């Protein structure tokens, strides 16, 4: 017994509606995928980073295993510098106390790094590191952690929206 088909007067408009729906769905998906990591960022010396991509990807993979929260506190007496508190935890949720390295501060829309400061652990608060950084305006800021843990390099970037 043959499968009954809708008449051509319904079939062609339905096909057009399905194709338009697929196109709109993929456009919306592309929009969300493009903004999923905070949007684009300018890369300094992209050629050299491309040549060293395997090492960069491995350090990022190690960094993605860690959980990092960034809190930017209001400016104190020194108006040009704001306290930035990094809280780093292992995948199991334990504080990470053996990091040695630096934190970099930059804007996603610029190439230059605005500050590079060493990690200073906060006494009595394991896994918490506090720095003073020159954050003088609102908007998007990237805090990039470059550190070693157990002799292995790692990096992680957190985008912060400061209001």
JSON list of C-alpha atoms in Angstrom, two decimals:
[
{"chain": "A", "resi": 1, "resn": "UNK", "atom": "CA", "xyz": [0.00, 0.00, 0.00]},
{"chain": "A", "resi": 2, "resn": "UNK", "atom": "CA", "xyz": [1.59, 3.33, -1.03]},
{"chain": "A", "resi": 3, "resn": "UNK", "atom": "CA", "xyz": [2.17, 6.08, 1.53]},
{"chain": "A", "resi": 4, "resn": "UNK", "atom": "CA", "xyz": [-0.25, 8.92, 0.92]},
{"chain": "A", "resi": 5, "resn": "UNK", "atom": "CA", "xyz": [1.46, 12.23, 0.13]},
{"chain": "A", "resi": 6, "resn": "UNK", "atom": "CA", "xyz": [0.02, 15.67, 0.69]},
{"chain": "A", "resi": 7, "resn": "UNK", "atom": "CA", "xyz": [-1.11, 17.46, -2.43]},
{"chain": "A", "resi": 8, "resn": "UNK", "atom": "CA", "xyz": [1.43, 19.70, -4.23]},
{"chain": "A", "resi": 9, "resn": "UNK", "atom": "CA", "xyz": [-0.44, 22.81, -3.10]},
{"chain": "A", "resi": 10, "resn": "UNK", "atom": "CA", "xyz": [0.61, 21.98, 0.49]},
{"chain": "A", "resi": 11, "resn": "UNK", "atom": "CA", "xyz": [3.89, 20.16, -0.15]},
{"chain": "A", "resi": 12, "resn": "UNK", "atom": "CA", "xyz": [5.84, 23.06, -1.74]},
{"chain": "A", "resi": 13, "resn": "UNK", "atom": "CA", "xyz": [4.89, 25.73, 0.80]},
{"chain": "A", "resi": 14, "resn": "UNK", "atom": "CA", "xyz": [5.68, 23.27, 3.61]},
{"chain": "A", "resi": 15, "resn": "UNK", "atom": "CA", "xyz": [9.12, 22.58, 2.08]},
{"chain": "A", "resi": 16, "resn": "UNK", "atom": "CA", "xyz": [9.85, 26.32, 1.89]},
{"chain": "A", "resi": 17, "resn": "UNK", "atom": "CA", "xyz": [8.78, 26.81, 5.52]},
{"chain": "A", "resi": 18, "resn": "UNK", "atom": "CA", "xyz": [11.00, 23.91, 6.65]},
{"chain": "A", "resi": 19, "resn": "UNK", "atom": "CA", "xyz": [14.03, 25.25, 4.75]},
{"chain": "A", "resi": 20, "resn": "UNK", "atom": "CA", "xyz": [13.54, 28.75, 6.19]},
{"chain": "A", "resi": 21, "resn": "UNK", "atom": "CA", "xyz": [13.16, 27.31, 9.69]},
{"chain": "A", "resi": 22, "resn": "UNK", "atom": "CA", "xyz": [16.41, 25.36, 9.32]},
{"chain": "A", "resi": 23, "resn": "UNK", "atom": "CA", "xyz": [18.22, 28.49, 8.11]},
{"chain": "A", "resi": 24, "resn": "UNK", "atom": "CA", "xyz": [16.93, 30.60, 10.99]},
{"chain": "A", "resi": 25, "resn": "UNK", "atom": "CA", "xyz": [17.80, 27.86, 13.52]},
{"chain": "A", "resi": 26, "resn": "UNK", "atom": "CA", "xyz": [21.39, 27.63, 12.30]},
{"chain": "A", "resi": 27, "resn": "UNK", "atom": "CA", "xyz": [21.74, 31.44, 12.35]},
{"chain": "A", "resi": 28, "resn": "UNK", "atom": "CA", "xyz": [20.54, 31.62, 15.96]},
{"chain": "A", "resi": 29, "resn": "UNK", "atom": "CA", "xyz": [22.86, 28.75, 16.93]},
{"chain": "A", "resi": 30, "resn": "UNK", "atom": "CA", "xyz": [25.82, 30.52, 15.28]},
{"chain": "A", "resi": 31, "resn": "UNK", "atom": "CA", "xyz": [25.02, 33.72, 17.18]},
{"chain": "A", "resi": 32, "resn": "UNK", "atom": "CA", "xyz": [24.95, 31.92, 20.54]},
{"chain": "A", "resi": 33, "resn": "UNK", "atom": "CA", "xyz": [28.08, 29.88, 19.75]},
{"chain": "A", "resi": 34, "resn": "UNK", "atom": "CA", "xyz": [30.00, 33.05, 18.82]},
{"chain": "A", "resi": 35, "resn": "UNK", "atom": "CA", "xyz": [29.17, 34.65, 22.18]},
{"chain": "A", "resi": 36, "resn": "UNK", "atom": "CA", "xyz": [29.57, 31.54, 24.35]},
{"chain": "A", "resi": 37, "resn": "UNK", "atom": "CA", "xyz": [33.12, 32.37, 25.48]},
{"chain": "A", "resi": 38, "resn": "UNK", "atom": "CA", "xyz": [32.57, 36.09, 26.02]},
{"chain": "A", "resi": 39, "resn": "UNK", "atom": "CA", "xyz": [33.13, 37.14, 22.44]},
{"chain": "A", "resi": 40, "resn": "UNK", "atom": "CA", "xyz": [36.20, 37.87, 20.38]},
{"chain": "A", "resi": 41, "resn": "UNK", "atom": "CA", "xyz": [39.52, 39.05, 21.70]},
{"chain": "A", "resi": 42, "resn": "UNK", "atom": "CA", "xyz": [42.51, 40.48, 19.88]},
{"chain": "A", "resi": 43, "resn": "UNK", "atom": "CA", "xyz": [45.51, 38.16, 19.98]},
{"chain": "A", "resi": 44, "resn": "UNK", "atom": "CA", "xyz": [48.98, 39.64, 20.27]},
{"chain": "A", "resi": 45, "resn": "UNK", "atom": "CA", "xyz": [51.60, 37.96, 18.04]},
{"chain": "A", "resi": 46, "resn": "UNK", "atom": "CA", "xyz": [49.11, 35.46, 16.63]},
{"chain": "A", "resi": 47, "resn": "UNK", "atom": "CA", "xyz": [51.70, 34.00, 14.24]},
{"chain": "A", "resi": 48, "resn": "UNK", "atom": "CA", "xyz": [54.00, 32.88, 17.08]},
{"chain": "A", "resi": 49, "resn": "UNK", "atom": "CA", "xyz": [51.03, 31.63, 19.10]},
{"chain": "A", "resi": 50, "resn": "UNK", "atom": "CA", "xyz": [49.91, 29.63, 16.08]},
{"chain": "A", "resi": 51, "resn": "UNK", "atom": "CA", "xyz": [53.34, 28.03, 15.76]},
{"chain": "A", "resi": 52, "resn": "UNK", "atom": "CA", "xyz": [53.27, 27.11, 19.47]},
{"chain": "A", "resi": 53, "resn": "UNK", "atom": "CA", "xyz": [49.64, 26.02, 19.44]},
{"chain": "A", "resi": 54, "resn": "UNK", "atom": "CA", "xyz": [50.22, 22.51, 20.83]},
{"chain": "A", "resi": 55, "resn": "UNK", "atom": "CA", "xyz": [51.94, 23.82, 23.97]},
{"chain": "A", "resi": 56, "resn": "UNK", "atom": "CA", "xyz": [49.36, 26.60, 24.35]},
{"chain": "A", "resi": 57, "resn": "UNK", "atom": "CA", "xyz": [46.47, 24.17, 24.03]},
{"chain": "A", "resi": 58, "resn": "UNK", "atom": "CA", "xyz": [48.01, 21.81, 26.59]},
{"chain": "A", "resi": 59, "resn": "UNK", "atom": "CA", "xyz": [48.52, 24.58, 29.17]},
{"chain": "A", "resi": 60, "resn": "UNK", "atom": "CA", "xyz": [44.94, 25.72, 28.60]},
{"chain": "A", "resi": 61, "resn": "UNK", "atom": "CA", "xyz": [43.65, 22.16, 29.06]},
{"chain": "A", "resi": 62, "resn": "UNK", "atom": "CA", "xyz": [45.47, 21.97, 32.39]},
{"chain": "A", "resi": 63, "resn": "UNK", "atom": "CA", "xyz": [44.04, 25.34, 33.39]},
{"chain": "A", "resi": 64, "resn": "UNK", "atom": "CA", "xyz": [40.47, 24.41, 32.40]},
{"chain": "A", "resi": 65, "resn": "UNK", "atom": "CA", "xyz": [40.54, 21.61, 34.95]},
{"chain": "A", "resi": 66, "resn": "UNK", "atom": "CA", "xyz": [40.70, 24.24, 37.69]},
{"chain": "A", "resi": 67, "resn": "UNK", "atom": "CA", "xyz": [37.82, 26.42, 38.82]},
{"chain": "A", "resi": 68, "resn": "UNK", "atom": "CA", "xyz": [38.75, 30.09, 39.14]},
{"chain": "A", "resi": 69, "resn": "UNK", "atom": "CA", "xyz": [36.53, 32.85, 40.51]},
{"chain": "A", "resi": 70, "resn": "UNK", "atom": "CA", "xyz": [37.54, 36.48, 40.08]},
{"chain": "A", "resi": 71, "resn": "UNK", "atom": "CA", "xyz": [36.17, 39.24, 42.31]},
{"chain": "A", "resi": 72, "resn": "UNK", "atom": "CA", "xyz": [37.11, 42.86, 41.64]},
{"chain": "A", "resi": 73, "resn": "UNK", "atom": "CA", "xyz": [36.62, 44.91, 44.79]},
{"chain": "A", "resi": 74, "resn": "UNK", "atom": "CA", "xyz": [35.95, 48.66, 44.88]},
{"chain": "A", "resi": 75, "resn": "UNK", "atom": "CA", "xyz": [38.98, 50.94, 44.90]},
{"chain": "A", "resi": 76, "resn": "UNK", "atom": "CA", "xyz": [40.34, 51.84, 48.31]},
{"chain": "A", "resi": 77, "resn": "UNK", "atom": "CA", "xyz": [42.63, 54.73, 49.22]},
{"chain": "A", "resi": 78, "resn": "UNK", "atom": "CA", "xyz": [44.68, 54.23, 46.07]},
{"chain": "A", "resi": 79, "resn": "UNK", "atom": "CA", "xyz": [42.13, 55.22, 43.39]},
{"chain": "A", "resi": 80, "resn": "UNK", "atom": "CA", "xyz": [44.21, 53.96, 40.47]},
{"chain": "A", "resi": 81, "resn": "UNK", "atom": "CA", "xyz": [44.46, 50.38, 41.78]},
{"chain": "A", "resi": 82, "resn": "UNK", "atom": "CA", "xyz": [41.64, 47.99, 42.65]},
{"chain": "A", "resi": 83, "resn": "UNK", "atom": "CA", "xyz": [41.97, 44.77, 44.65]},
{"chain": "A", "resi": 84, "resn": "UNK", "atom": "CA", "xyz": [41.42, 41.65, 42.57]},
{"chain": "A", "resi": 85, "resn": "UNK", "atom": "CA", "xyz": [40.82, 38.38, 44.42]},
{"chain": "A", "resi": 86, "resn": "UNK", "atom": "CA", "xyz": [41.33, 35.06, 42.63]},
{"chain": "A", "resi": 87, "resn": "UNK", "atom": "CA", "xyz": [39.92, 31.92, 44.22]},
{"chain": "A", "resi": 88, "resn": "UNK", "atom": "CA", "xyz": [41.30, 28.76, 42.62]},
{"chain": "A", "resi": 89, "resn": "UNK", "atom": "CA", "xyz": [39.88, 25.30, 43.27]},
{"chain": "A", "resi": 90, "resn": "UNK", "atom": "CA", "xyz": [40.70, 21.83, 41.98]},
{"chain": "A", "resi": 91, "resn": "UNK", "atom": "CA", "xyz": [38.11, 19.72, 40.12]},
{"chain": "A", "resi": 92, "resn": "UNK", "atom": "CA", "xyz": [37.26, 18.07, 43.46]},
{"chain": "A", "resi": 93, "resn": "UNK", "atom": "CA", "xyz": [36.57, 21.50, 45.00]},
{"chain": "A", "resi": 94, "resn": "UNK", "atom": "CA", "xyz": [39.69, 21.62, 47.18]},
{"chain": "A", "resi": 95, "resn": "UNK", "atom": "CA", "xyz": [41.61, 24.92, 47.33]},
{"chain": "A", "resi": 96, "resn": "UNK", "atom": "CA", "xyz": [44.74, 25.05, 45.18]},
{"chain": "A", "resi": 97, "resn": "UNK", "atom": "CA", "xyz": [47.58, 26.34, 47.34]},
{"chain": "A", "resi": 98, "resn": "UNK", "atom": "CA", "xyz": [50.66, 25.44, 45.28]},
{"chain": "A", "resi": 99, "resn": "UNK", "atom": "CA", "xyz": [50.36, 27.88, 42.37]},
{"chain": "A", "resi": 100, "resn": "UNK", "atom": "CA", "xyz": [53.36, 29.95, 41.40]},
{"chain": "A", "resi": 101, "resn": "UNK", "atom": "CA", "xyz": [53.12, 32.45, 38.59]},
{"chain": "A", "resi": 102, "resn": "UNK", "atom": "CA", "xyz": [51.50, 35.66, 37.48]},
{"chain": "A", "resi": 103, "resn": "UNK", "atom": "CA", "xyz": [48.12, 37.15, 36.72]},
{"chain": "A", "resi": 104, "resn": "UNK", "atom": "CA", "xyz": [47.77, 39.36, 33.65]},
{"chain": "A", "resi": 105, "resn": "UNK", "atom": "CA", "xyz": [45.16, 42.01, 33.13]},
{"chain": "A", "resi": 106, "resn": "UNK", "atom": "CA", "xyz": [44.01, 43.20, 29.73]},
{"chain": "A", "resi": 107, "resn": "UNK", "atom": "CA", "xyz": [40.98, 44.41, 27.81]},
{"chain": "A", "resi": 108, "resn": "UNK", "atom": "CA", "xyz": [39.58, 42.09, 25.11]},
{"chain": "A", "resi": 109, "resn": "UNK", "atom": "CA", "xyz": [39.51, 44.91, 22.56]},
{"chain": "A", "resi": 110, "resn": "UNK", "atom": "CA", "xyz": [43.21, 45.83, 22.95]},
{"chain": "A", "resi": 111, "resn": "UNK", "atom": "CA", "xyz": [46.43, 44.00, 22.30]},
{"chain": "A", "resi": 112, "resn": "UNK", "atom": "CA", "xyz": [48.66, 45.20, 25.11]},
{"chain": "A", "resi": 113, "resn": "UNK", "atom": "CA", "xyz": [48.74, 43.65, 28.57]},
{"chain": "A", "resi": 114, "resn": "UNK", "atom": "CA", "xyz": [47.85, 46.39, 31.08]},
{"chain": "A", "resi": 115, "resn": "UNK", "atom": "CA", "xyz": [49.39, 44.70, 34.12]},
{"chain": "A", "resi": 116, "resn": "UNK", "atom": "CA", "xyz": [51.33, 41.58, 35.05]},
{"chain": "A", "resi": 117, "resn": "UNK", "atom": "CA", "xyz": [51.50, 40.90, 38.78]},
{"chain": "A", "resi": 118, "resn": "UNK", "atom": "CA", "xyz": [52.82, 37.93, 40.75]},
{"chain": "A", "resi": 119, "resn": "UNK", "atom": "CA", "xyz": [50.37, 35.70, 42.61]},
{"chain": "A", "resi": 120, "resn": "UNK", "atom": "CA", "xyz": [50.25, 36.51, 46.32]},
{"chain": "A", "resi": 121, "resn": "UNK", "atom": "CA", "xyz": [48.41, 33.98, 48.51]},
{"chain": "A", "resi": 122, "resn": "UNK", "atom": "CA", "xyz": [46.16, 35.44, 51.17]},
{"chain": "A", "resi": 123, "resn": "UNK", "atom": "CA", "xyz": [47.28, 34.19, 54.61]},
{"chain": "A", "resi": 124, "resn": "UNK", "atom": "CA", "xyz": [44.66, 32.03, 56.29]},
{"chain": "A", "resi": 125, "resn": "UNK", "atom": "CA", "xyz": [42.61, 31.61, 53.09]},
{"chain": "A", "resi": 126, "resn": "UNK", "atom": "CA", "xyz": [43.90, 28.62, 51.12]},
{"chain": "A", "resi": 127, "resn": "UNK", "atom": "CA", "xyz": [43.45, 28.86, 47.37]},
{"chain": "A", "resi": 128, "resn": "UNK", "atom": "CA", "xyz": [42.89, 32.63, 47.48]},
{"chain": "A", "resi": 129, "resn": "UNK", "atom": "CA", "xyz": [45.28, 35.06, 45.80]},
{"chain": "A", "resi": 130, "resn": "UNK", "atom": "CA", "xyz": [44.98, 38.85, 46.02]},
{"chain": "A", "resi": 131, "resn": "UNK", "atom": "CA", "xyz": [46.57, 41.50, 43.82]},
{"chain": "A", "resi": 132, "resn": "UNK", "atom": "CA", "xyz": [46.19, 45.21, 43.16]},
{"chain": "A", "resi": 133, "resn": "UNK", "atom": "CA", "xyz": [45.52, 45.91, 39.48]},
{"chain": "A", "resi": 134, "resn": "UNK", "atom": "CA", "xyz": [45.03, 49.13, 37.50]},
{"chain": "A", "resi": 135, "resn": "UNK", "atom": "CA", "xyz": [41.31, 48.84, 36.66]},
{"chain": "A", "resi": 136, "resn": "UNK", "atom": "CA", "xyz": [40.14, 52.39, 36.08]},
{"chain": "A", "resi": 137, "resn": "UNK", "atom": "CA", "xyz": [36.99, 51.97, 34.00]},
{"chain": "A", "resi": 138, "resn": "UNK", "atom": "CA", "xyz": [33.92, 49.80, 33.64]},
{"chain": "A", "resi": 139, "resn": "UNK", "atom": "CA", "xyz": [33.40, 47.20, 30.94]},
{"chain": "A", "resi": 140, "resn": "UNK", "atom": "CA", "xyz": [34.90, 43.85, 30.02]},
{"chain": "A", "resi": 141, "resn": "UNK", "atom": "CA", "xyz": [38.29, 42.88, 31.46]},
{"chain": "A", "resi": 142, "resn": "UNK", "atom": "CA", "xyz": [40.22, 39.63, 31.09]},
{"chain": "A", "resi": 143, "resn": "UNK", "atom": "CA", "xyz": [42.23, 38.21, 33.96]},
{"chain": "A", "resi": 144, "resn": "UNK", "atom": "CA", "xyz": [44.66, 35.58, 32.69]},
{"chain": "A", "resi": 145, "resn": "UNK", "atom": "CA", "xyz": [46.40, 33.22, 35.08]},
{"chain": "A", "resi": 146, "resn": "UNK", "atom": "CA", "xyz": [49.84, 31.93, 34.01]},
{"chain": "A", "resi": 147, "resn": "UNK", "atom": "CA", "xyz": [51.20, 29.60, 36.65]},
{"chain": "A", "resi": 148, "resn": "UNK", "atom": "CA", "xyz": [52.87, 26.30, 37.38]},
{"chain": "A", "resi": 149, "resn": "UNK", "atom": "CA", "xyz": [51.45, 23.60, 39.59]},
{"chain": "A", "resi": 150, "resn": "UNK", "atom": "CA", "xyz": [53.56, 20.60, 40.38]},
{"chain": "A", "resi": 151, "resn": "UNK", "atom": "CA", "xyz": [56.08, 21.67, 37.75]},
{"chain": "A", "resi": 152, "resn": "UNK", "atom": "CA", "xyz": [53.47, 21.75, 34.94]},
{"chain": "A", "resi": 153, "resn": "UNK", "atom": "CA", "xyz": [52.54, 25.07, 33.32]},
{"chain": "A", "resi": 154, "resn": "UNK", "atom": "CA", "xyz": [48.88, 26.03, 33.11]},
{"chain": "A", "resi": 155, "resn": "UNK", "atom": "CA", "xyz": [46.86, 29.01, 31.99]},
{"chain": "A", "resi": 156, "resn": "UNK", "atom": "CA", "xyz": [43.27, 30.08, 32.43]},
{"chain": "A", "resi": 157, "resn": "UNK", "atom": "CA", "xyz": [41.43, 33.24, 31.40]},
{"chain": "A", "resi": 158, "resn": "UNK", "atom": "CA", "xyz": [38.34, 34.62, 33.10]},
{"chain": "A", "resi": 159, "resn": "UNK", "atom": "CA", "xyz": [36.36, 37.49, 31.57]},
{"chain": "A", "resi": 160, "resn": "UNK", "atom": "CA", "xyz": [34.93, 39.90, 34.14]},
{"chain": "A", "resi": 161, "resn": "UNK", "atom": "CA", "xyz": [32.24, 42.51, 33.47]},
{"chain": "A", "resi": 162, "resn": "UNK", "atom": "CA", "xyz": [32.90, 45.44, 35.80]},
{"chain": "A", "resi": 163, "resn": "UNK", "atom": "CA", "xyz": [30.04, 47.86, 36.36]}
]
